[in-house]
């Protein structure tokens, strides 16, 4: 446990006349960075990185720095509202918190009574650290249906790593990897999940070799020793090509394979189906580069694979994750210093226990939407969104009557957005908790004003796998805004869950920390807590899998009726799988590359951040632009069989001319009509959510590997 200390703050306080500085923990993205919040007359005047924080070492991104512009934004919702009149009519009346929570509780109890708890779907977005409270509420209510982004983001890494090696392997930057393979990830911009870009960059500065696997020439790719510019969606084939080299040149760790791997022989047979030549044909990556990358990764130790969401937003989602874990394992990089750590969190009530998953009755878990179709996802409580939209629109397999969305904007962020809108228009009752009246919130019946990270006490990072816990300390209070966990704590008392919740949520924070023998008041005085760091734990107890080994051949997937070995499937829309469609839609579309100032659909209204990036941008190779009659900066239309969106063309030579790359989650808060331009530039109008084209085990939608056409917009 580290001591609480401030770095160099006194001088700044005097120089600028700040009244106090509060040390906290940002959460404008998945969070993690330690911050210093400078206050004058009760107002946040400046936010800076905390040099003592082991996560970010004083660095901060544009979103963290601009947090106060979010907190004090004039358009922010600062009290609960109830819709008056038609959906998306834009008419709202102010109500009190008591009125709002009483009305929501009454609706929940009535709906549960008439249609069963499963007809109420709770939903949340990515990594806002409110998930534990949301699961607790849902599980105690008896609904198995919690809608997240987990089908195509991070959920697959957690689910597949639990069935393959017990927990999520994380690159051990603190012990200087000598080689980093950055696979479908751009962490210097995205700082995702348990990773920040800063330690990665520090490792490169210390001389780590870098291999980048990305269809686009990112900044990291430009710094790489080897850049593999693959065709989007062909990652499993590329990994097999590399494994072919590693196995046939005997570059793997024989001792590890002999003692700790389940399914080696069948895996080698599958590997031998993918010569580097064949992998090159599928992936568009030259054979020699595949061989060079395989040799560099397998012979430079320790090495880490820094993986990202791009490999999950494909039909091969779960198998991409699994094949990369196989690579980590057989090269001897799992759970070694500077390799790929299996971190252990401090002893706390984590998201699993806090989430009260054990309280959900087995019969209720058995009727989770999509559970019979996407078995891997269902085993980890994850549902595919189309299952929810179908249950609303077609009432199949049963009717969903109420949505309770907390920190998510699915009309912008889930595939096939027109279908999402149709479902949200049809749902009988919807509650949203958000900072703003987003296009999703505009369709709700009641909207609750949520608190930002500046306005709450919380145990930060307790869902993450790097093993650190940091206090998030409340710095300010804005009008009637409340944190989601406080809101749920109050609501729980109105729906008969009071014995499982607390008088105030500080009791919940104490409960999280209870196994450590400390309270929130104790933790608040500390810098951070970290779990024990020990390596090669598998040597004592094996891996936490059914066979106790690294399950390259998954016994659980086999039991659930899936291929136990990673399998390459051609993307469902591609020049090769759908040649006829390709005639009309001749570009492979990647969507969703991360932008520094925005977080999905967030921050378009924050002045400092919108200034950095005014309009939605689609990257196109100049040769293709010329062919399509597009000039740099033109507004263009992107179109797929599902619909169209408008973005501005930016010429980019660092991409194959057959690929275009568009931004996601665009809406226009400055447009004051209740639609806020949700369907003008929203790339998810083009993406596909049909079940047949999702990953068969995980239900992930292929939002990075679809076909489109692109042409100039009419002036
Ligand atoms: N085409 C395409 N679509 C994608 C992606 C892609 O790459 N391409 N990426 C996908 C991925 S990886 C993900 S994770 C999803 C993300 O999907 P979402 O999580 O739905 O995305 P956000 O736009 O961040 O929506 C969050 C909303 O919650 C509000 N909010 C933020 N913090 C809080 C809070 O603490 N409490 C409350 N109550 N509200 C809060 C914000 O104002 C915002 O309106 O999007 C996905 N969509
Ligand atoms: N500023 C900011 N930060 C964010 C977010 C945000 O919206 N804004 N979103 C957060 C969320 S929820 C997530 S999940 C993470 C995601 O963060 P990352 O995992 O870093 O994801 P992206 O930047 O979307 O994509 C990474 C790279 O994948 C490449 N790529 C596209 N298709 C393929 C493919 O088929 N194969 C391979 N190998 N590469 C491909 C893209 O060119 C891109 O450079 O970021 C988080 N951080
Ligand atoms: S990377 Fe994330 S946690 Fe760090 S400052 Fe930026 S938004 Fe905050
Ligand atoms: Mo995500």
mmCIF file of C-alpha atoms and ligand atoms in Angstrom, residues 30 126 149 152-154 157 193 309 313 594 599-600, ligand 4:
data_model
loop_
_atom_site.group_PDB
_atom_site.id
_atom_site.type_symbol
_atom_site.label_atom_id
_atom_site.label_comp_id
_atom_site.label_asym_id
_atom_site.label_seq_id
_atom_site.Cartn_x
_atom_site.Cartn_y
_atom_site.Cartn_z
ATOM 1 C CA UNK A 30 -12.161 3.536 -19.522
ATOM 2 C CA UNK A 126 -18.458 0.635 -21.988
ATOM 3 C CA UNK A 149 -21.115 -3.722 -25.663
ATOM 4 C CA UNK A 152 -18.008 -7.179 -29.506
ATOM 5 C CA UNK A 153 -15.739 -5.421 -27.078
ATOM 6 C CA UNK A 154 -13.525 -6.740 -24.293
ATOM 7 C CA UNK A 157 -11.193 -11.180 -24.301
ATOM 8 C CA UNK A 193 -9.199 -1.122 -20.664
ATOM 9 C CA UNK A 309 -10.975 -4.367 -30.163
ATOM 10 C CA UNK A 313 -15.550 -6.790 -34.172
ATOM 11 C CA UNK A 594 -10.530 6.063 -32.135
ATOM 12 C CA UNK A 599 -15.235 8.762 -26.671
ATOM 13 C CA UNK A 600 -17.665 7.018 -29.024
HETATM 14 MO MO1 LIG B 4 -15.250 -0.890 -26.571
#
